[in-house]
mmCIF file of C-alpha atoms in Angstrom:
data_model
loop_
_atom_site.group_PDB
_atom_site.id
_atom_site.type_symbol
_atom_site.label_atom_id
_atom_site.label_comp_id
_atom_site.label_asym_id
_atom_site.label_seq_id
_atom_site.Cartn_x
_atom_site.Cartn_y
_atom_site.Cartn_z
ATOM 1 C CA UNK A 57 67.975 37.905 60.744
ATOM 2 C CA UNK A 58 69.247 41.279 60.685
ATOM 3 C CA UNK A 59 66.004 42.960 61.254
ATOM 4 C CA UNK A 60 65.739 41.670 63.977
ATOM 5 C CA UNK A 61 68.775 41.676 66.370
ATOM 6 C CA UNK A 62 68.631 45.904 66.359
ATOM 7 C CA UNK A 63 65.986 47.689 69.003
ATOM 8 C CA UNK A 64 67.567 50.844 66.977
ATOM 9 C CA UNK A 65 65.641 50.115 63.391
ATOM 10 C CA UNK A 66 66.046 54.335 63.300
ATOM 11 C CA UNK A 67 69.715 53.434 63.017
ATOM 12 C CA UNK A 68 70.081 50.158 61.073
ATOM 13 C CA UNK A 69 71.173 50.701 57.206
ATOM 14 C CA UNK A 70 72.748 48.631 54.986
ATOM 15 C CA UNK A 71 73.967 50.649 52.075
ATOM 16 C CA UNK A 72 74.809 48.423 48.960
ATOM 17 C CA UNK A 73 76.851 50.627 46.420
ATOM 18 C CA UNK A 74 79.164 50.118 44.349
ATOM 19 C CA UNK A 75 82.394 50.721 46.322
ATOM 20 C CA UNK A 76 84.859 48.081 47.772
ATOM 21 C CA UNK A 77 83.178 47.739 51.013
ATOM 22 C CA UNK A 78 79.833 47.743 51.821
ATOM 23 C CA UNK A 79 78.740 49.101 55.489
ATOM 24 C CA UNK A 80 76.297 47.373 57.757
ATOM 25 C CA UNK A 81 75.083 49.760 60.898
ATOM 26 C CA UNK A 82 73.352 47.745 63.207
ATOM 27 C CA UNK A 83 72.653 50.389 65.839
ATOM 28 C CA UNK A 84 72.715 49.428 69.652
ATOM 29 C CA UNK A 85 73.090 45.512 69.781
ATOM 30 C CA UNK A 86 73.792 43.557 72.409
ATOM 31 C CA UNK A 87 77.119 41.296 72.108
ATOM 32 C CA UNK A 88 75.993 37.897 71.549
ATOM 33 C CA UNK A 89 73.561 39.186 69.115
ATOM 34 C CA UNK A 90 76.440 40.916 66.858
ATOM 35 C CA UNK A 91 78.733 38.015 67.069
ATOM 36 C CA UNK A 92 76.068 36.117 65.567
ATOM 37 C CA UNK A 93 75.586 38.382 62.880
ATOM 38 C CA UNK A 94 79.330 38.104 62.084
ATOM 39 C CA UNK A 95 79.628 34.714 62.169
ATOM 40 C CA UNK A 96 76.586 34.620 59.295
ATOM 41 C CA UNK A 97 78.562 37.244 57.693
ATOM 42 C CA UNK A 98 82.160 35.687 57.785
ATOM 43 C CA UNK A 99 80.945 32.599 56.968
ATOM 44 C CA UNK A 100 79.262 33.934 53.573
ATOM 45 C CA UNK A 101 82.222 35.857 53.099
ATOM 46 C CA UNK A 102 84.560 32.380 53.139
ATOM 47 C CA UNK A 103 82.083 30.895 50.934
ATOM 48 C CA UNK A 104 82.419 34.561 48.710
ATOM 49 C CA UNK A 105 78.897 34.800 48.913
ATOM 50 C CA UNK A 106 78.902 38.134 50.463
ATOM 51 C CA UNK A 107 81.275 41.184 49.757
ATOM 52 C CA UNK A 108 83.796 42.840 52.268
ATOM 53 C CA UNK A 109 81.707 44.601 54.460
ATOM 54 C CA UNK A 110 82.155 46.669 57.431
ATOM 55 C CA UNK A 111 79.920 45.964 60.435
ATOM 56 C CA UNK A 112 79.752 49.044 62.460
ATOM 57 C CA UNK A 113 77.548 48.774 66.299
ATOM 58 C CA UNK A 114 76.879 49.903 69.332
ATOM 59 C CA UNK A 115 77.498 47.580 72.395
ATOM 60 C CA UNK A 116 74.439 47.282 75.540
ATOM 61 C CA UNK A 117 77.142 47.268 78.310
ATOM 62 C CA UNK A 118 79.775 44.254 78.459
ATOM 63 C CA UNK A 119 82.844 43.528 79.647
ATOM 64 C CA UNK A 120 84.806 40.923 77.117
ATOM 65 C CA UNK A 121 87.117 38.487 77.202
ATOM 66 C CA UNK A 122 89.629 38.026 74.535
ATOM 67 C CA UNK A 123 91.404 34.749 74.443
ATOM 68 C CA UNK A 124 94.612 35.930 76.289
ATOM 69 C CA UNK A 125 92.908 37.234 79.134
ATOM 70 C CA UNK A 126 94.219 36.570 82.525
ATOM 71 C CA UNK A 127 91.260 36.326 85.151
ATOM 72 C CA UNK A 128 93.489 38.888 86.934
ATOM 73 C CA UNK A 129 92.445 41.221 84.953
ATOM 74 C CA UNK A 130 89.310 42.160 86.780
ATOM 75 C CA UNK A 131 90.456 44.715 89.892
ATOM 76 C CA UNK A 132 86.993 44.609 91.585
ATOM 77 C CA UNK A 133 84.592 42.173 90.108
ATOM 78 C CA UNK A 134 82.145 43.394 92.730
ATOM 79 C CA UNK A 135 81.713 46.867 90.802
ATOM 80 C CA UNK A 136 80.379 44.451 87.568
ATOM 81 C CA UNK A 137 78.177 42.553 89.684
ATOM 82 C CA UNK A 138 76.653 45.190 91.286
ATOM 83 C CA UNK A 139 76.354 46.973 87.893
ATOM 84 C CA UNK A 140 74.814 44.082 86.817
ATOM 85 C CA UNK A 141 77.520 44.514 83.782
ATOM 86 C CA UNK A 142 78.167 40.822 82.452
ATOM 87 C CA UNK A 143 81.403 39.657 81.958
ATOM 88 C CA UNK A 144 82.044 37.206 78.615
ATOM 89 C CA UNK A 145 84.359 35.208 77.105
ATOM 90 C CA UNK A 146 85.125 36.265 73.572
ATOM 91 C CA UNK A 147 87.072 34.820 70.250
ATOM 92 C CA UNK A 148 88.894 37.170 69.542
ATOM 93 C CA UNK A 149 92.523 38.307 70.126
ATOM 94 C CA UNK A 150 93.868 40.561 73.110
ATOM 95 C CA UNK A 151 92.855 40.349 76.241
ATOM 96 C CA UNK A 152 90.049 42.133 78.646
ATOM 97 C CA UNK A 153 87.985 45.484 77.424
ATOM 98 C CA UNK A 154 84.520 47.388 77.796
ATOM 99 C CA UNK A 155 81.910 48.124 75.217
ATOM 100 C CA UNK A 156 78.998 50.460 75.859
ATOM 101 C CA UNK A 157 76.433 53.124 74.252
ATOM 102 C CA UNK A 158 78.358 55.864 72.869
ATOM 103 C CA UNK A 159 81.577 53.636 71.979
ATOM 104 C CA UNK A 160 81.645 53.047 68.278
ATOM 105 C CA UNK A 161 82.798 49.391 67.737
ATOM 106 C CA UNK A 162 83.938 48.317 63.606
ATOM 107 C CA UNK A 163 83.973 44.992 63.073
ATOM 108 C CA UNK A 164 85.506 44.590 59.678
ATOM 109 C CA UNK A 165 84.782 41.081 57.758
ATOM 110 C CA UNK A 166 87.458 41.419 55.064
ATOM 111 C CA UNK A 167 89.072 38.467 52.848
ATOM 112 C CA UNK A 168 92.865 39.073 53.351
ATOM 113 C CA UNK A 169 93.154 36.033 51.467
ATOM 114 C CA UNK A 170 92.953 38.263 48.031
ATOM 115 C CA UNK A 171 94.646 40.682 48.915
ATOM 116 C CA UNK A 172 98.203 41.211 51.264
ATOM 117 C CA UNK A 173 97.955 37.855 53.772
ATOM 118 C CA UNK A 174 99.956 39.726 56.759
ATOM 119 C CA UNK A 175 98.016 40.267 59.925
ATOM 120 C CA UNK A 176 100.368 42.719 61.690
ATOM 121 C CA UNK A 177 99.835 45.366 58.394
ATOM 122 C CA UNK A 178 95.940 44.630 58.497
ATOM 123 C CA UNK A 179 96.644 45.555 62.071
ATOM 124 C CA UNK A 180 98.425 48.586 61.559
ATOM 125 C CA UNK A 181 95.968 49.801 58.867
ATOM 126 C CA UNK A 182 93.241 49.658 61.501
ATOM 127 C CA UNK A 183 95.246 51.685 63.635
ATOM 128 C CA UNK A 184 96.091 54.248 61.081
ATOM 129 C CA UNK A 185 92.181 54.395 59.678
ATOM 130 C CA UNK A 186 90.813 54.810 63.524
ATOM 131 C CA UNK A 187 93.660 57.686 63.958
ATOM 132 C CA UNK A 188 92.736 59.392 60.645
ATOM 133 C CA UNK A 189 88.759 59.340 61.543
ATOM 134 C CA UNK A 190 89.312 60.329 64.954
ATOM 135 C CA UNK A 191 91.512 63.766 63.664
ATOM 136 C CA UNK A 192 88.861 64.284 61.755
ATOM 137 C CA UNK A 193 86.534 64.432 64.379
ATOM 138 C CA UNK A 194 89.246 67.266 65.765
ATOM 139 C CA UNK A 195 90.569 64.491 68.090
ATOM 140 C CA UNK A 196 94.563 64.296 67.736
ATOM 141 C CA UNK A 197 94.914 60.496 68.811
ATOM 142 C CA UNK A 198 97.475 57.972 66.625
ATOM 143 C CA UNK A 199 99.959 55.281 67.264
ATOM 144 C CA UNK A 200 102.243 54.819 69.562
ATOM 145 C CA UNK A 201 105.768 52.849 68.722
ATOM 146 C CA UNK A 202 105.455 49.277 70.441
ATOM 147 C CA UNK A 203 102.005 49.445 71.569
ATOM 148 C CA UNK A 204 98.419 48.088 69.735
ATOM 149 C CA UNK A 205 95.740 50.414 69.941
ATOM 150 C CA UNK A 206 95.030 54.386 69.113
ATOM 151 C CA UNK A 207 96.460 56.362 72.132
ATOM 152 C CA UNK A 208 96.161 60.567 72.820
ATOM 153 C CA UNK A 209 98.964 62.070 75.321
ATOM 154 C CA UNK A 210 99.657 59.043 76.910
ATOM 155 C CA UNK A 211 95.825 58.075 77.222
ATOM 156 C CA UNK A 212 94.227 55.171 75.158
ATOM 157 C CA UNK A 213 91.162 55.844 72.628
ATOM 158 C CA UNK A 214 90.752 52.880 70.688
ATOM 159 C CA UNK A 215 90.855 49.121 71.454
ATOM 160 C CA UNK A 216 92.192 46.044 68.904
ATOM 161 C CA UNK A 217 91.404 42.920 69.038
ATOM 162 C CA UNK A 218 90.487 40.597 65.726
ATOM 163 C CA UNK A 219 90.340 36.960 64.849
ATOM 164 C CA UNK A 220 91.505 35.439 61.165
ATOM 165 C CA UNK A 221 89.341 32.695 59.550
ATOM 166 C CA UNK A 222 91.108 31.304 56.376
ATOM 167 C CA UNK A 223 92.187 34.911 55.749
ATOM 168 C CA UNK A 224 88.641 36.499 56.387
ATOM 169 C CA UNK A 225 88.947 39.234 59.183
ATOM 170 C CA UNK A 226 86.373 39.347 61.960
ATOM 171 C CA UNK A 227 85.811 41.330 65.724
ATOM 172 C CA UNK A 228 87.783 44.797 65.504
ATOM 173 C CA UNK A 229 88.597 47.955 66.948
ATOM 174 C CA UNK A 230 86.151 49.740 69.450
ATOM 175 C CA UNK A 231 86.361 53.674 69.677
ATOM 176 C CA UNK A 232 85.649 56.009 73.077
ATOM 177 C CA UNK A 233 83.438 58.489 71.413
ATOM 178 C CA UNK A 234 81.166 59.613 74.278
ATOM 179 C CA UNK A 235 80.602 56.334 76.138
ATOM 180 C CA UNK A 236 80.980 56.458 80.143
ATOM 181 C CA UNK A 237 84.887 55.448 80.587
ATOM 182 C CA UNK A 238 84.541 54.758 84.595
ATOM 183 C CA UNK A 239 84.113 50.843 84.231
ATOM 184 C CA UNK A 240 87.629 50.757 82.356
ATOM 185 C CA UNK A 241 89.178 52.049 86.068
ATOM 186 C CA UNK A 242 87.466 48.363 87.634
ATOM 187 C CA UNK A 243 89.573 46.513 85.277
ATOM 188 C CA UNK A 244 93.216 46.388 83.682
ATOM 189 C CA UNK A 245 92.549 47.231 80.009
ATOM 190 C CA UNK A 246 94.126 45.377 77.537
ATOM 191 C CA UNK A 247 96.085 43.395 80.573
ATOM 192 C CA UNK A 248 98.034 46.643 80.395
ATOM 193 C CA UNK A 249 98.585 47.941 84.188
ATOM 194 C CA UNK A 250 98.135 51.384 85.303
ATOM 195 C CA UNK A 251 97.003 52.546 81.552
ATOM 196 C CA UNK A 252 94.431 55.154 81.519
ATOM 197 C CA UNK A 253 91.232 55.791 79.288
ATOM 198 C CA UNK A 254 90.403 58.569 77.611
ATOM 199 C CA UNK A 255 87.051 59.442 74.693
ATOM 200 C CA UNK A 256 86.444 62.063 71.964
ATOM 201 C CA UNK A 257 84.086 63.131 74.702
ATOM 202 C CA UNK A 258 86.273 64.045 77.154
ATOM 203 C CA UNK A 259 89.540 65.305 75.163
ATOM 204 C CA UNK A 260 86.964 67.517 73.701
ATOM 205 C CA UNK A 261 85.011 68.680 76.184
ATOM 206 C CA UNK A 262 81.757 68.475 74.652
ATOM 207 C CA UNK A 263 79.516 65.256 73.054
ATOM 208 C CA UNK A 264 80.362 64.091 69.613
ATOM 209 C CA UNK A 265 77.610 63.656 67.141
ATOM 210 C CA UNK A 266 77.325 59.929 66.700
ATOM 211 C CA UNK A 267 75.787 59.661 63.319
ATOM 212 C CA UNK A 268 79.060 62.151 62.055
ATOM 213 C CA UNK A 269 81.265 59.710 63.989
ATOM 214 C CA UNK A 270 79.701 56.986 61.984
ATOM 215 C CA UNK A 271 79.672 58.814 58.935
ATOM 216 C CA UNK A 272 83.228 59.687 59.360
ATOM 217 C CA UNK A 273 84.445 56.425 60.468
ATOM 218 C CA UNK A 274 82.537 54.394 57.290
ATOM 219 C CA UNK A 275 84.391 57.120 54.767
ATOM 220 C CA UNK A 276 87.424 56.994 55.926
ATOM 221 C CA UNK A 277 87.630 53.345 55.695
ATOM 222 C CA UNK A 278 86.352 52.921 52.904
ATOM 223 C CA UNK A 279 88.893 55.318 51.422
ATOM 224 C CA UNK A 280 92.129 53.619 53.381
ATOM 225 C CA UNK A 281 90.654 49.869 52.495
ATOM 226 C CA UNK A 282 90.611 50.961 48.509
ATOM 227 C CA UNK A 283 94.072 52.390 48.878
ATOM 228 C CA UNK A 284 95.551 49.814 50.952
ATOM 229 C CA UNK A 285 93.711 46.484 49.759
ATOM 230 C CA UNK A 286 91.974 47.364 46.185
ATOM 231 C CA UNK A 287 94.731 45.940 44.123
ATOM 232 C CA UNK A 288 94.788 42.097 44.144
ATOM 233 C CA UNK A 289 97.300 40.387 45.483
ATOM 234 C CA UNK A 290 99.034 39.019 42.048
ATOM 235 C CA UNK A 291 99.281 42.527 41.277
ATOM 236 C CA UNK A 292 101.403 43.460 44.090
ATOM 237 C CA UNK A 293 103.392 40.069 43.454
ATOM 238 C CA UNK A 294 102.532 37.940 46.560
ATOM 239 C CA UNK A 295 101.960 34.384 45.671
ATOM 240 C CA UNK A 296 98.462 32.519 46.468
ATOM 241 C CA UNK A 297 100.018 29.663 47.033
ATOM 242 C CA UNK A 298 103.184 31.136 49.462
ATOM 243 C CA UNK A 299 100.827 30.336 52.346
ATOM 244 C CA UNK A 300 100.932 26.713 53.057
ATOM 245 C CA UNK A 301 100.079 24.730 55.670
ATOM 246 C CA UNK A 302 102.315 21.507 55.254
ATOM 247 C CA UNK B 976 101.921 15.416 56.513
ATOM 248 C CA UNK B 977 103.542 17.533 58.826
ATOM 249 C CA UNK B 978 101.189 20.743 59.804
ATOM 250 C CA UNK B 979 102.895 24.139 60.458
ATOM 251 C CA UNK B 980 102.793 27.083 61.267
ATOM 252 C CA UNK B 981 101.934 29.247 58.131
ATOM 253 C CA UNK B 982 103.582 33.097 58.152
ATOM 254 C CA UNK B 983 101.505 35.495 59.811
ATOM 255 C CA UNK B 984 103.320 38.419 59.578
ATOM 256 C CA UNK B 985 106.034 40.104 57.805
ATOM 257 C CA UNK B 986 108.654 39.891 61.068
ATOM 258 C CA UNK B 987 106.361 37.486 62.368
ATOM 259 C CA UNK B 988 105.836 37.292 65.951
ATOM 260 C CA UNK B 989 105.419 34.397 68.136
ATOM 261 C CA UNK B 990 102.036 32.695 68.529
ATOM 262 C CA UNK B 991 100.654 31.112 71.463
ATOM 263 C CA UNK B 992 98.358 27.987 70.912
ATOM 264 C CA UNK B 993 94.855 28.234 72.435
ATOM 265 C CA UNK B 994 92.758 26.033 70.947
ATOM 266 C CA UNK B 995 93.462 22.449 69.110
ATOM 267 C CA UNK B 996 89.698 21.060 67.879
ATOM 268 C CA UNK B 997 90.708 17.627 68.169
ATOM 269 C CA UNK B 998 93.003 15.770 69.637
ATOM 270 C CA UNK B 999 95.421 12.678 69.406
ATOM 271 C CA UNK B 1000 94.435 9.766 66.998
ATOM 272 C CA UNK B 1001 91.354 11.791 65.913
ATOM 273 C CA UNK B 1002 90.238 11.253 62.294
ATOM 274 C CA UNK B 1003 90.199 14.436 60.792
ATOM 275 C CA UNK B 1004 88.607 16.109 57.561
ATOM 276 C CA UNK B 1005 90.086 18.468 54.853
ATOM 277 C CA UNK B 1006 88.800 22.140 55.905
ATOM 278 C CA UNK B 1007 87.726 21.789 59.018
ATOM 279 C CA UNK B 1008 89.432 23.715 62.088
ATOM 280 C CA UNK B 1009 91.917 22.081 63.617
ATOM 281 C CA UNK B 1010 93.740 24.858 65.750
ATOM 282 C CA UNK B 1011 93.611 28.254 66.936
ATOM 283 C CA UNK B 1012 96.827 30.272 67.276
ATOM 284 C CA UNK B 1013 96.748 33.115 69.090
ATOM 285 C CA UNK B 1014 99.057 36.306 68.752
ATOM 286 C CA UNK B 1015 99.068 39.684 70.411
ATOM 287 C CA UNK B 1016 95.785 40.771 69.268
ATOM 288 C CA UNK B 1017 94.703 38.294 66.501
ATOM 289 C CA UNK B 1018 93.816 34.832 66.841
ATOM 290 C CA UNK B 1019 94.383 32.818 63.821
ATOM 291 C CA UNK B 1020 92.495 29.492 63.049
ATOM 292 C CA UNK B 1021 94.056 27.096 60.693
ATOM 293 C CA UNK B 1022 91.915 24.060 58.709
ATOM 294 C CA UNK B 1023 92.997 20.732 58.202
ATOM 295 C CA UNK B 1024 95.219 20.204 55.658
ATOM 296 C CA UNK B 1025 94.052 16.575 54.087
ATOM 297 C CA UNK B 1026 91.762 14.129 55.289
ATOM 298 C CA UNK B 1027 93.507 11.968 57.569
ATOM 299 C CA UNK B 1028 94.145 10.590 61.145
ATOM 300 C CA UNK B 1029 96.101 13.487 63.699
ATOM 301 C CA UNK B 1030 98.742 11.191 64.935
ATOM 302 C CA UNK B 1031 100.392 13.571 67.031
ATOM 303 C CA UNK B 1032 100.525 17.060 68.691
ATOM 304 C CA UNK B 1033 103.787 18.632 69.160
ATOM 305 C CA UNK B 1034 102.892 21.722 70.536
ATOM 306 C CA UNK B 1035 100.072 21.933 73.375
ATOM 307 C CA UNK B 1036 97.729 24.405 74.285
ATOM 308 C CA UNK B 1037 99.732 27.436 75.952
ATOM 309 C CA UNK B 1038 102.742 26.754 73.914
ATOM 310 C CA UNK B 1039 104.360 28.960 71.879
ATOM 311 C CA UNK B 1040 104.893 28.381 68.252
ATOM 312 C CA UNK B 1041 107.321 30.036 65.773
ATOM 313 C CA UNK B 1042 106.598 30.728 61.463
ATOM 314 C CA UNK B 1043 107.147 27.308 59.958
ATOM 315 C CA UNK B 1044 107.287 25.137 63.320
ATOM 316 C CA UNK B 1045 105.802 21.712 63.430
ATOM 317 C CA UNK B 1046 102.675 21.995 65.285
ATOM 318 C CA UNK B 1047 101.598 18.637 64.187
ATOM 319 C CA UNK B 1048 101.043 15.125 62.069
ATOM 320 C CA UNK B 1049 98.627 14.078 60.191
ATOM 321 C CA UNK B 1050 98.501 10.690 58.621
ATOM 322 C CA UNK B 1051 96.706 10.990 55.373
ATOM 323 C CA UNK B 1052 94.409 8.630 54.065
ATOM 324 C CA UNK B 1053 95.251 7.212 51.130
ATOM 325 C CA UNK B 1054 92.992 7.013 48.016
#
C-alpha cells in the first residue's frame, strides 16, 4: 500500500487532475519498496486500470544492477561493504548506477502501446525532458551525439535505464540534484570507463531546492508527454496491428 | 508459429537476449512472458504468442537478435 512504503508522509502526494499524466511522489523510499510499487502500478496500467502516471522518489542509498551489467563494474567493492551500501540486481536496462537522498529518480509507467511504439524516441524524449527541467533549474546539461544519458561539459547528470512490458514503460532516469556523487568514483558508471559525475549541486555551487526540482521536473513532463504522446497513435498513422510477434 | 523479433526502434538496434521464461518442449500459454530482450538501455519482454508447446529456441541467452529474426517455435495447439 502506498501509505505505507514512504517514512516521508510530509512528501508523499498523489495529485489526480485532469491532465495526461498523473504524478505519484513517494518521498525517500527504499528500492525494493518502489519497485514494488511499480510493478502494482504497471500491472494496472496493462490491465488500463490506472492512467499514465509518473512515479517520482527518492532512493535510501543503493547501488543497482541493470541487466547488462558486467560484475567488473565494481572498482572497489570494499568501499560498498564498508559503507554498508547494498549492491542489487535490477530489471531494468543499462548497466551499473547509484541512487541516493538528494538524486531525483522518475520512473515513468506510460502505455507506448497507444501512442508511438518506438523505444529509442521514448528514450530520447526522456533525455530531452530531463535536459529541459534541468536548464530550468539554471543547469545547462543536454545530450550528447552517440551517448544515453544527460551530460554537462563532458560530465554526466542524468542516468537511463527502462524496461518495456507489452508497451507499458517502467524504471527511468535518475537526476544528480544535490546527492553525494563520491560512490559513483568506486564504480564504472553506466559500464562507461573513466566517465565522470557531476550534480545541479555542484555545477552550481550551491543546494537546489528539492521540492522546486520536483515541481519543475513533474511540469515539464507533463508538458513534453502532452506534446510528444497526446495524440493517439491512429492519428499520427502508425498501425496497431504493425507490431506483431509471429 | 514462428516467434520474432518485433521492431523496437525506428533504425532499430540490435538486442541481446537475457531472459527466456521457459524453455525447450515447455507448454506455453497465450500472454504470458516468454522472453526478455535486452537493448542498450531498455529491456523489452515479449508474451507468448498462442497457446502452444515451445518446440525450439533459436537464439540463446547472450545472443544477439536482429528486427524480425526468428527467436523461436511454437507449436500451437489446435482447437
Amino acid at each position: 500500500m502506498l501509505w505505507a512504503i514512504s517514512r516521508n508522509t510530509a512528501a508523499l502526494r498523489m495529485f489526480f487532475r485532469k491532465d495526461t499524466v498523473k504524478i505519484c511522489d513517494l518521498g525517500i523510499v527504499g528500492y525494493e519498496d518502489a519497485l514494488h510499487f511499480q510493478d502494482r502500478l504497471l500491472r494496472r496500467r496493462i490491465e488500463k486500470k490506472a492512467p499514465d502516471t509518473l512515479i517520482m522518489v527518492e532512493h535510501d542509498p543503493v547501488v543497482t544492477l541493470g541487466r547488462l551489467a558486467e560484475r567488473n563494474s565494481i572498482i572497489d567493492g570494499d568501499y560498498f561493504e564498508r559503507t554498508g551500501i547494498p549492491v542489487v540486481p535490477s530489471g531494468r536496462g543499462g548497466k551499473i548506477t547509484y541512487h541516493s537522498p538528494g538524486q531525483l529518480v522518475l520512473y515513468p509507467i506510460v502505455d507506448l502501446g497507444e501512442k508511438k511504439r518506438d523505444i529509442a524516441f521514448y528514450i530520447d524524449f526522456l533525455e530531452k525532458t530531463v535536459s529541459r527541467g534541468l536548464n530550468r533549474l539554471g543547469v545547462p546539461a543536454g545530450r550528447v551525439r552517440e551517448k544515453r544519458g544527460v551530460w554537462i561539459r563532458g560530465k554526466k547528470i542524468a542516468f537511463i535505464g527502462i524496461a518495456v512490458k507489452r508497451w507499458v514503460t517502467f524504471h527511468g532516469v535518475a537526476v544528480n540534484i544535490n546527492n553525494d556523487i563520491t560512490p559513483f568514483s568506486y564504480m564504472h558508471p553506466c559500464g562507461e570507463r573513466d566517465i565522470r559525475v557531476t550534480s545541479a549541486k555542484e555545477w552550481a555551487g550551491r543546494e537546489i531546492d528539492m521540492n522546486t526540482a520536483r515541481k519543475v521536473f513533474a511540469g515539464q513532463f507533463e508538458k513534453d508527454f502532452r506534446d510528444e504522446y497526446a495524440e493517439p497513435a491512429s492519428k499520427r498513422g502508425i498501425d496497431d496491428n504493425a507490431v506483431k510477434i509471429a | 508459429m514462428q516467434l520474432r523479433l518485433p521492431d523496437l526502434s525506428e533504425g532499430a538496434e540490435d538486442a541481446v537476449i537475457t531472459l527466456w521464461h521457459a524453455g525447450e518442449t515447455d507448454r506455453v500459454i497465450k500472454g504470458k512472458d516468454l522472453v526478455e530482450v535486452t537493448t542498450d538501455k531498455a529491456t523489452f519482454d515479449i508474451p507468448v504468442p498462442c497457446d502452444g508447446i515451445l518446440v525450439k529456441i533459436f537464439k540463446k541467452k547472450g545472443e544477439k537478435v536482429k528486427t524480425g529474426e526468428d527467436m523461436a517455435e511454437i507449436q500451437e495447439d489446435r482447437s
